[in-house]
Amino acid sequence: GGIAAAAAAAGAAGADVAAAAPLEGAGELLLAAAAVRCSRLSLPPPRRLVRPTALLLRTALDAVYASPRTDLEALEVFTAIYADLPRRADAEAAAVEEDGEGGGALAVASGEDSLSDLLDRVDDLGSHLRAQRILASWRLQVPMAAFRETGDSAAGLSAERAHTILRRIARGVGRRPHGSGGDAGAWQEARDDMLSLVRLPPPPPPPP
């Protein structure tokens, strides 16, 4: 889907794919991670695999949310993809340079999403990864697409799925051995995780 289209576009533009070669055959998700890694804004523009910046953001987001994987290895790959994406100020500056006239790339990104919309979705991804790490601590990971089940980016999960997860966390604590002196701490941990999943505040801004 989006990954293949981005790779085709990059190839048509004559992008250098040599850096991604070691991951050949390792799966679409790893190839997407390699493509994002080879497209960081710290690289000179001619060496970036996926350009413009809007296409890079779309490619990364499509790869993460289209993946059905819920294992811990996949979570590490998702996190690496997110870490390699440019933050808002850097992405906007790069888009101005790519546009050449200082405005068009900011107003319209590839497809229907503006660059601002894509950057909002990258911010949401940061929150969703934090939620997935909480779920992983309870062995309750869900496909990343589940965090887009509602229009509420602060919560992400549908009410039905969220309630199911919260019940499973509570049952998990209830099944732990009692009398070890850690009961109160276990329930406090569960309560904190439940509140985090419900509230999911946006990630803090990067340091200046």
PDB file of C-alpha atoms in Angstrom:
ATOM      1  CA  GLY A   1       0.000   0.000   0.000  1.00  0.00           C
ATOM      2  CA  GLY A   2       1.493   3.276   1.174  1.00  0.00           C
ATOM      3  CA  ILE A   3       4.931   1.751   1.707  1.00  0.00           C
ATOM      4  CA  ALA A   4       5.105   0.311  -1.790  1.00  0.00           C
ATOM      5  CA  ALA A   5       3.907   3.573  -3.316  1.00  0.00           C
ATOM      6  CA  ALA A   6       6.506   5.551  -1.411  1.00  0.00           C
ATOM      7  CA  ALA A   7       9.256   3.160  -2.433  1.00  0.00           C
ATOM      8  CA  ALA A   8       8.177   3.421  -6.060  1.00  0.00           C
ATOM      9  CA  ALA A   9       8.128   7.201  -5.867  1.00  0.00           C
ATOM     10  CA  ALA A  10      11.556   7.260  -4.280  1.00  0.00           C
ATOM     11  CA  GLY A  11      12.901   4.909  -6.920  1.00  0.00           C
ATOM     12  CA  ALA A  12      11.445   7.009  -9.701  1.00  0.00           C
ATOM     13  CA  ALA A  13      13.215  10.009  -8.224  1.00  0.00           C
ATOM     14  CA  GLY A  14      16.500   8.122  -8.311  1.00  0.00           C
ATOM     15  CA  ALA A  15      16.875   7.853  -4.539  1.00  0.00           C
ATOM     16  CA  ASP A  16      19.802   5.931  -3.097  1.00  0.00           C
ATOM     17  CA  VAL A  17      18.440   2.725  -1.517  1.00  0.00           C
ATOM     18  CA  ALA A  18      21.793   1.171  -0.680  1.00  0.00           C
ATOM     19  CA  ALA A  19      21.474   1.916   3.039  1.00  0.00           C
ATOM     20  CA  ALA A  20      18.282  -0.164   3.240  1.00  0.00           C
ATOM     21  CA  ALA A  21      19.800  -3.195   1.525  1.00  0.00           C
ATOM     22  CA  PRO A  22      20.711  -5.085   4.740  1.00  0.00           C
ATOM     23  CA  LEU A  23      17.010  -5.285   5.617  1.00  0.00           C
ATOM     24  CA  GLU A  24      15.951  -6.708   2.269  1.00  0.00           C
ATOM     25  CA  GLY A  25      13.531  -9.592   2.760  1.00  0.00           C
ATOM     26  CA  ALA A  26      13.048  -8.845   6.457  1.00  0.00           C
ATOM     27  CA  GLY A  27       9.419  -7.820   6.033  1.00  0.00           C
ATOM     28  CA  GLU A  28       7.442  -4.785   5.070  1.00  0.00           C
ATOM     29  CA  LEU A  29       7.582  -3.213   8.522  1.00  0.00           C
ATOM     30  CA  LEU A  30      11.363  -3.396   8.728  1.00  0.00           C
ATOM     31  CA  LEU A  31      11.649  -2.056   5.194  1.00  0.00           C
ATOM     32  CA  ALA A  32       9.459   0.884   6.181  1.00  0.00           C
ATOM     33  CA  ALA A  33      11.649   1.499   9.221  1.00  0.00           C
ATOM     34  CA  ALA A  34      14.718   1.415   7.004  1.00  0.00           C
ATOM     35  CA  ALA A  35      13.107   3.843   4.567  1.00  0.00           C
ATOM     36  CA  VAL A  36      12.319   6.278   7.377  1.00  0.00           C
ATOM     37  CA  ARG A  37      15.815   5.913   8.810  1.00  0.00           C
ATOM     38  CA  CYS A  38      17.269   6.660   5.370  1.00  0.00           C
ATOM     39  CA  SER A  39      15.067   9.761   5.042  1.00  0.00           C
ATOM     40  CA  ARG A  40      15.932  11.653   8.225  1.00  0.00           C
ATOM     41  CA  LEU A  41      16.225  15.399   7.836  1.00  0.00           C
ATOM     42  CA  SER A  42      19.750  15.220   9.220  1.00  0.00           C
ATOM     43  CA  LEU A  43      20.777  13.690   5.887  1.00  0.00           C
ATOM     44  CA  PRO A  44      21.547  15.922   2.885  1.00  0.00           C
ATOM     45  CA  PRO A  45      18.391  16.230   0.748  1.00  0.00           C
ATOM     46  CA  PRO A  46      19.819  14.273  -2.221  1.00  0.00           C
ATOM     47  CA  ARG A  47      20.502  11.299   0.086  1.00  0.00           C
ATOM     48  CA  ARG A  48      17.020  11.102   1.607  1.00  0.00           C
ATOM     49  CA  LEU A  49      15.189   8.026   0.387  1.00  0.00           C
ATOM     50  CA  VAL A  50      11.636   9.358   0.736  1.00  0.00           C
ATOM     51  CA  ARG A  51      10.863  12.952  -0.162  1.00  0.00           C
ATOM     52  CA  PRO A  52       9.123  15.369   0.248  1.00  0.00           C
ATOM     53  CA  THR A  53       8.699  15.512   4.017  1.00  0.00           C
ATOM     54  CA  ALA A  54       4.921  15.074   3.772  1.00  0.00           C
ATOM     55  CA  LEU A  55       5.397  11.800   1.896  1.00  0.00           C
ATOM     56  CA  LEU A  56       7.836  10.641   4.571  1.00  0.00           C
ATOM     57  CA  LEU A  57       5.304  11.310   7.337  1.00  0.00           C
ATOM     58  CA  ARG A  58       2.501   9.613   5.425  1.00  0.00           C
ATOM     59  CA  THR A  59       4.701   6.577   4.678  1.00  0.00           C
ATOM     60  CA  ALA A  60       5.670   6.174   8.339  1.00  0.00           C
ATOM     61  CA  LEU A  61       2.127   6.588   9.636  1.00  0.00           C
ATOM     62  CA  ASP A  62       0.696   4.167   7.078  1.00  0.00           C
ATOM     63  CA  ALA A  63       3.331   1.562   7.934  1.00  0.00           C
ATOM     64  CA  VAL A  64       2.694   1.733  11.680  1.00  0.00           C
ATOM     65  CA  TYR A  65      -1.090   1.789  11.646  1.00  0.00           C
ATOM     66  CA  ALA A  66      -1.439  -0.784   8.855  1.00  0.00           C
ATOM     67  CA  SER A  67       0.672  -3.362  10.675  1.00  0.00           C
ATOM     68  CA  PRO A  68      -1.336  -6.083  12.433  1.00  0.00           C
ATOM     69  CA  ARG A  69       1.610  -7.013  14.647  1.00  0.00           C
ATOM     70  CA  THR A  70       1.280  -6.705  18.419  1.00  0.00           C
ATOM     71  CA  ASP A  71       4.538  -8.330  19.566  1.00  0.00           C
ATOM     72  CA  LEU A  72       7.238  -6.517  21.504  1.00  0.00           C
ATOM     73  CA  GLU A  73       9.661  -6.554  18.583  1.00  0.00           C
ATOM     74  CA  ALA A  74       7.113  -4.699  16.474  1.00  0.00           C
ATOM     75  CA  LEU A  75       6.616  -2.164  19.264  1.00  0.00           C
ATOM     76  CA  GLU A  76      10.349  -1.477  19.214  1.00  0.00           C
ATOM     77  CA  VAL A  77      10.222  -0.965  15.434  1.00  0.00           C
ATOM     78  CA  PHE A  78       7.224   1.375  15.745  1.00  0.00           C
ATOM     79  CA  THR A  79       9.102   3.351  18.384  1.00  0.00           C
ATOM     80  CA  ALA A  80      12.196   3.559  16.191  1.00  0.00           C
ATOM     81  CA  ILE A  81      10.106   4.831  13.280  1.00  0.00           C
ATOM     82  CA  TYR A  82       8.571   7.507  15.484  1.00  0.00           C
ATOM     83  CA  ALA A  83      11.968   8.536  16.849  1.00  0.00           C
ATOM     84  CA  ASP A  84      13.310   9.037  13.314  1.00  0.00           C
ATOM     85  CA  LEU A  85      10.466  11.322  12.235  1.00  0.00           C
ATOM     86  CA  PRO A  86      11.060  15.087  12.230  1.00  0.00           C
ATOM     87  CA  ARG A  87       9.278  17.196  14.811  1.00  0.00           C
ATOM     88  CA  ARG A  88       6.977  20.013  13.812  1.00  0.00           C
ATOM     89  CA  ALA A  89       9.384  22.940  13.502  1.00  0.00           C
ATOM     90  CA  ASP A  90      11.964  20.935  11.560  1.00  0.00           C
ATOM     91  CA  ALA A  91       9.337  19.418   9.254  1.00  0.00           C
ATOM     92  CA  GLU A  92       7.799  22.800   8.494  1.00  0.00           C
ATOM     93  CA  ALA A  93      11.203  24.297   7.744  1.00  0.00           C
ATOM     94  CA  ALA A  94      12.039  21.385   5.440  1.00  0.00           C
ATOM     95  CA  ALA A  95       8.694  21.730   3.660  1.00  0.00           C
ATOM     96  CA  VAL A  96       9.384  25.410   2.972  1.00  0.00           C
ATOM     97  CA  GLU A  97      12.730  24.493   1.446  1.00  0.00           C
ATOM     98  CA  GLU A  98      11.155  21.721  -0.635  1.00  0.00           C
ATOM     99  CA  ASP A  99       8.418  23.969  -1.876  1.00  0.00           C
ATOM    100  CA  GLY A 100      10.895  26.521  -3.148  1.00  0.00           C
ATOM    101  CA  GLU A 101       8.458  29.397  -2.766  1.00  0.00           C
ATOM    102  CA  GLY A 102       7.776  29.251   0.966  1.00  0.00           C
ATOM    103  CA  GLY A 103       4.104  28.259   1.206  1.00  0.00           C
ATOM    104  CA  GLY A 104       2.654  25.536  -0.977  1.00  0.00           C
ATOM    105  CA  ALA A 105       4.180  22.563   0.797  1.00  0.00           C
ATOM    106  CA  LEU A 106       2.819  23.800   4.113  1.00  0.00           C
ATOM    107  CA  ALA A 107      -0.702  24.190   2.772  1.00  0.00           C
ATOM    108  CA  VAL A 108      -1.017  20.951   0.787  1.00  0.00           C
ATOM    109  CA  ALA A 109       0.760  17.686   1.462  1.00  0.00           C
ATOM    110  CA  SER A 110       0.637  14.497  -0.604  1.00  0.00           C
ATOM    111  CA  GLY A 111      -2.938  13.306  -1.012  1.00  0.00           C
ATOM    112  CA  GLU A 112      -5.626  15.043   1.033  1.00  0.00           C
ATOM    113  CA  ASP A 113      -3.700  15.673   4.255  1.00  0.00           C
ATOM    114  CA  SER A 114      -1.986  18.973   4.901  1.00  0.00           C
ATOM    115  CA  LEU A 115       1.428  18.916   6.479  1.00  0.00           C
ATOM    116  CA  SER A 116      -0.135  20.247   9.666  1.00  0.00           C
ATOM    117  CA  ASP A 117      -2.620  17.341   9.694  1.00  0.00           C
ATOM    118  CA  LEU A 118       0.186  14.836   9.254  1.00  0.00           C
ATOM    119  CA  LEU A 119       2.189  16.411  12.068  1.00  0.00           C
ATOM    120  CA  ASP A 120      -0.878  16.226  14.314  1.00  0.00           C
ATOM    121  CA  ARG A 121      -1.079  12.521  13.515  1.00  0.00           C
ATOM    122  CA  VAL A 122       2.615  12.118  14.386  1.00  0.00           C
ATOM    123  CA  ASP A 123       1.862  13.705  17.775  1.00  0.00           C
ATOM    124  CA  ASP A 124      -1.007  11.245  18.186  1.00  0.00           C
ATOM    125  CA  LEU A 125       1.366   8.400  17.328  1.00  0.00           C
ATOM    126  CA  GLY A 126       3.594   9.393  20.227  1.00  0.00           C
ATOM    127  CA  SER A 127       0.627   9.130  22.606  1.00  0.00           C
ATOM    128  CA  HIS A 128      -0.501   5.846  21.083  1.00  0.00           C
ATOM    129  CA  LEU A 129       2.951   4.320  21.515  1.00  0.00           C
ATOM    130  CA  ARG A 130       2.962   5.356  25.155  1.00  0.00           C
ATOM    131  CA  ALA A 131      -0.406   3.626  25.565  1.00  0.00           C
ATOM    132  CA  GLN A 132       0.855   0.523  23.786  1.00  0.00           C
ATOM    133  CA  ARG A 133       3.821   0.336  26.165  1.00  0.00           C
ATOM    134  CA  ILE A 134       1.408   0.447  29.099  1.00  0.00           C
ATOM    135  CA  LEU A 135      -0.629  -2.350  27.525  1.00  0.00           C
ATOM    136  CA  ALA A 136       2.550  -4.333  26.860  1.00  0.00           C
ATOM    137  CA  SER A 137       3.373  -4.227  30.567  1.00  0.00           C
ATOM    138  CA  TRP A 138       0.102  -6.146  31.072  1.00  0.00           C
ATOM    139  CA  ARG A 139       0.557  -8.299  27.940  1.00  0.00           C
ATOM    140  CA  LEU A 140      -2.535  -6.700  26.430  1.00  0.00           C
ATOM    141  CA  GLN A 141      -1.137  -5.151  23.255  1.00  0.00           C
ATOM    142  CA  VAL A 142      -3.587  -4.297  20.483  1.00  0.00           C
ATOM    143  CA  PRO A 143      -3.033  -3.579  16.783  1.00  0.00           C
ATOM    144  CA  MET A 144      -1.962   0.030  16.345  1.00  0.00           C
ATOM    145  CA  ALA A 145      -5.051   0.663  14.209  1.00  0.00           C
ATOM    146  CA  ALA A 146      -7.113   0.160  17.375  1.00  0.00           C
ATOM    147  CA  PHE A 147      -5.918   3.539  18.625  1.00  0.00           C
ATOM    148  CA  ARG A 148      -7.758   5.138  15.718  1.00  0.00           C
ATOM    149  CA  GLU A 149     -11.122   3.571  16.451  1.00  0.00           C
ATOM    150  CA  THR A 150     -12.550   6.870  17.645  1.00  0.00           C
ATOM    151  CA  GLY A 151     -12.085  10.486  16.611  1.00  0.00           C
ATOM    152  CA  ASP A 152     -10.815  11.321  20.084  1.00  0.00           C
ATOM    153  CA  SER A 153      -7.046  11.334  19.740  1.00  0.00           C
ATOM    154  CA  ALA A 154      -6.631  11.727  23.517  1.00  0.00           C
ATOM    155  CA  ALA A 155      -8.221   8.310  24.093  1.00  0.00           C
ATOM    156  CA  GLY A 156      -7.897   6.611  20.704  1.00  0.00           C
ATOM    157  CA  LEU A 157      -9.397   3.282  21.721  1.00  0.00           C
ATOM    158  CA  SER A 158     -13.098   2.730  21.319  1.00  0.00           C
ATOM    159  CA  ALA A 159     -15.086   2.811  24.554  1.00  0.00           C
ATOM    160  CA  GLU A 160     -15.904  -0.897  24.226  1.00  0.00           C
ATOM    161  CA  ARG A 161     -12.273  -1.912  23.708  1.00  0.00           C
ATOM    162  CA  ALA A 162     -11.057   0.409  26.479  1.00  0.00           C
ATOM    163  CA  HIS A 163     -13.563  -1.022  28.969  1.00  0.00           C
ATOM    164  CA  THR A 164     -12.544  -4.571  28.022  1.00  0.00           C
ATOM    165  CA  ILE A 165      -8.873  -3.740  28.579  1.00  0.00           C
ATOM    166  CA  LEU A 166      -9.539  -2.063  31.918  1.00  0.00           C
ATOM    167  CA  ARG A 167     -11.533  -5.081  33.095  1.00  0.00           C
ATOM    168  CA  ARG A 168      -8.708  -7.416  32.043  1.00  0.00           C
ATOM    169  CA  ILE A 169      -6.171  -5.307  33.945  1.00  0.00           C
ATOM    170  CA  ALA A 170      -8.358  -5.433  37.048  1.00  0.00           C
ATOM    171  CA  ARG A 171      -8.798  -9.201  36.719  1.00  0.00           C
ATOM    172  CA  GLY A 172      -5.051  -9.595  36.244  1.00  0.00           C
ATOM    173  CA  VAL A 173      -4.358  -7.806  39.508  1.00  0.00           C
ATOM    174  CA  GLY A 174      -7.078  -9.784  41.249  1.00  0.00           C
ATOM    175  CA  ARG A 175      -5.465 -13.083  40.205  1.00  0.00           C
ATOM    176  CA  ARG A 176      -2.100 -12.175  41.695  1.00  0.00           C
ATOM    177  CA  PRO A 177      -1.165 -13.982  44.924  1.00  0.00           C
ATOM    178  CA  HIS A 178      -2.384 -12.119  48.000  1.00  0.00           C
ATOM    179  CA  GLY A 179      -0.716 -11.646  51.317  1.00  0.00           C
ATOM    180  CA  SER A 180       2.735 -10.832  49.920  1.00  0.00           C
ATOM    181  CA  GLY A 181       2.596  -7.231  51.077  1.00  0.00           C
ATOM    182  CA  GLY A 182       2.383  -5.868  47.553  1.00  0.00           C
ATOM    183  CA  ASP A 183      -1.389  -5.875  47.079  1.00  0.00           C
ATOM    184  CA  ALA A 184      -1.815  -2.136  47.599  1.00  0.00           C
ATOM    185  CA  GLY A 185       1.073  -1.371  45.296  1.00  0.00           C
ATOM    186  CA  ALA A 186      -0.314  -3.638  42.564  1.00  0.00           C
ATOM    187  CA  TRP A 187      -3.707  -1.953  42.691  1.00  0.00           C
ATOM    188  CA  GLN A 188      -2.052   1.491  42.667  1.00  0.00           C
ATOM    189  CA  GLU A 189      -0.035   0.510  39.598  1.00  0.00           C
ATOM    190  CA  ALA A 190      -3.178  -0.758  37.891  1.00  0.00           C
ATOM    191  CA  ARG A 191      -5.078   2.409  38.795  1.00  0.00           C
ATOM    192  CA  ASP A 192      -2.288   4.627  37.435  1.00  0.00           C
ATOM    193  CA  ASP A 193      -2.131   2.662  34.190  1.00  0.00           C
ATOM    194  CA  MET A 194      -5.905   2.785  33.778  1.00  0.00           C
ATOM    195  CA  LEU A 195      -5.942   6.543  34.262  1.00  0.00           C
ATOM    196  CA  SER A 196      -3.088   6.943  31.798  1.00  0.00           C
ATOM    197  CA  LEU A 197      -4.965   4.956  29.166  1.00  0.00           C
ATOM    198  CA  VAL A 198      -8.088   7.057  29.654  1.00  0.00           C
ATOM    199  CA  ARG A 199      -6.395  10.442  29.736  1.00  0.00           C
ATOM    200  CA  LEU A 200      -3.355   9.973  27.518  1.00  0.00           C
ATOM    201  CA  PRO A 201      -2.096  13.569  27.635  1.00  0.00           C
ATOM    202  CA  PRO A 202      -0.096  14.697  24.613  1.00  0.00           C
ATOM    203  CA  PRO A 203       3.654  14.027  24.723  1.00  0.00           C
ATOM    204  CA  PRO A 204       5.795  16.908  25.994  1.00  0.00           C
ATOM    205  CA  PRO A 205       7.311  19.202  23.352  1.00  0.00           C
ATOM    206  CA  PRO A 206      10.930  18.511  22.359  1.00  0.00           C
ATOM    207  CA  PRO A 207      13.584  20.539  24.183  1.00  0.00           C
ATOM    208  CA  PRO A 208      14.476  23.877  22.545  1.00  0.00           C
TER     209      PRO A 208
END
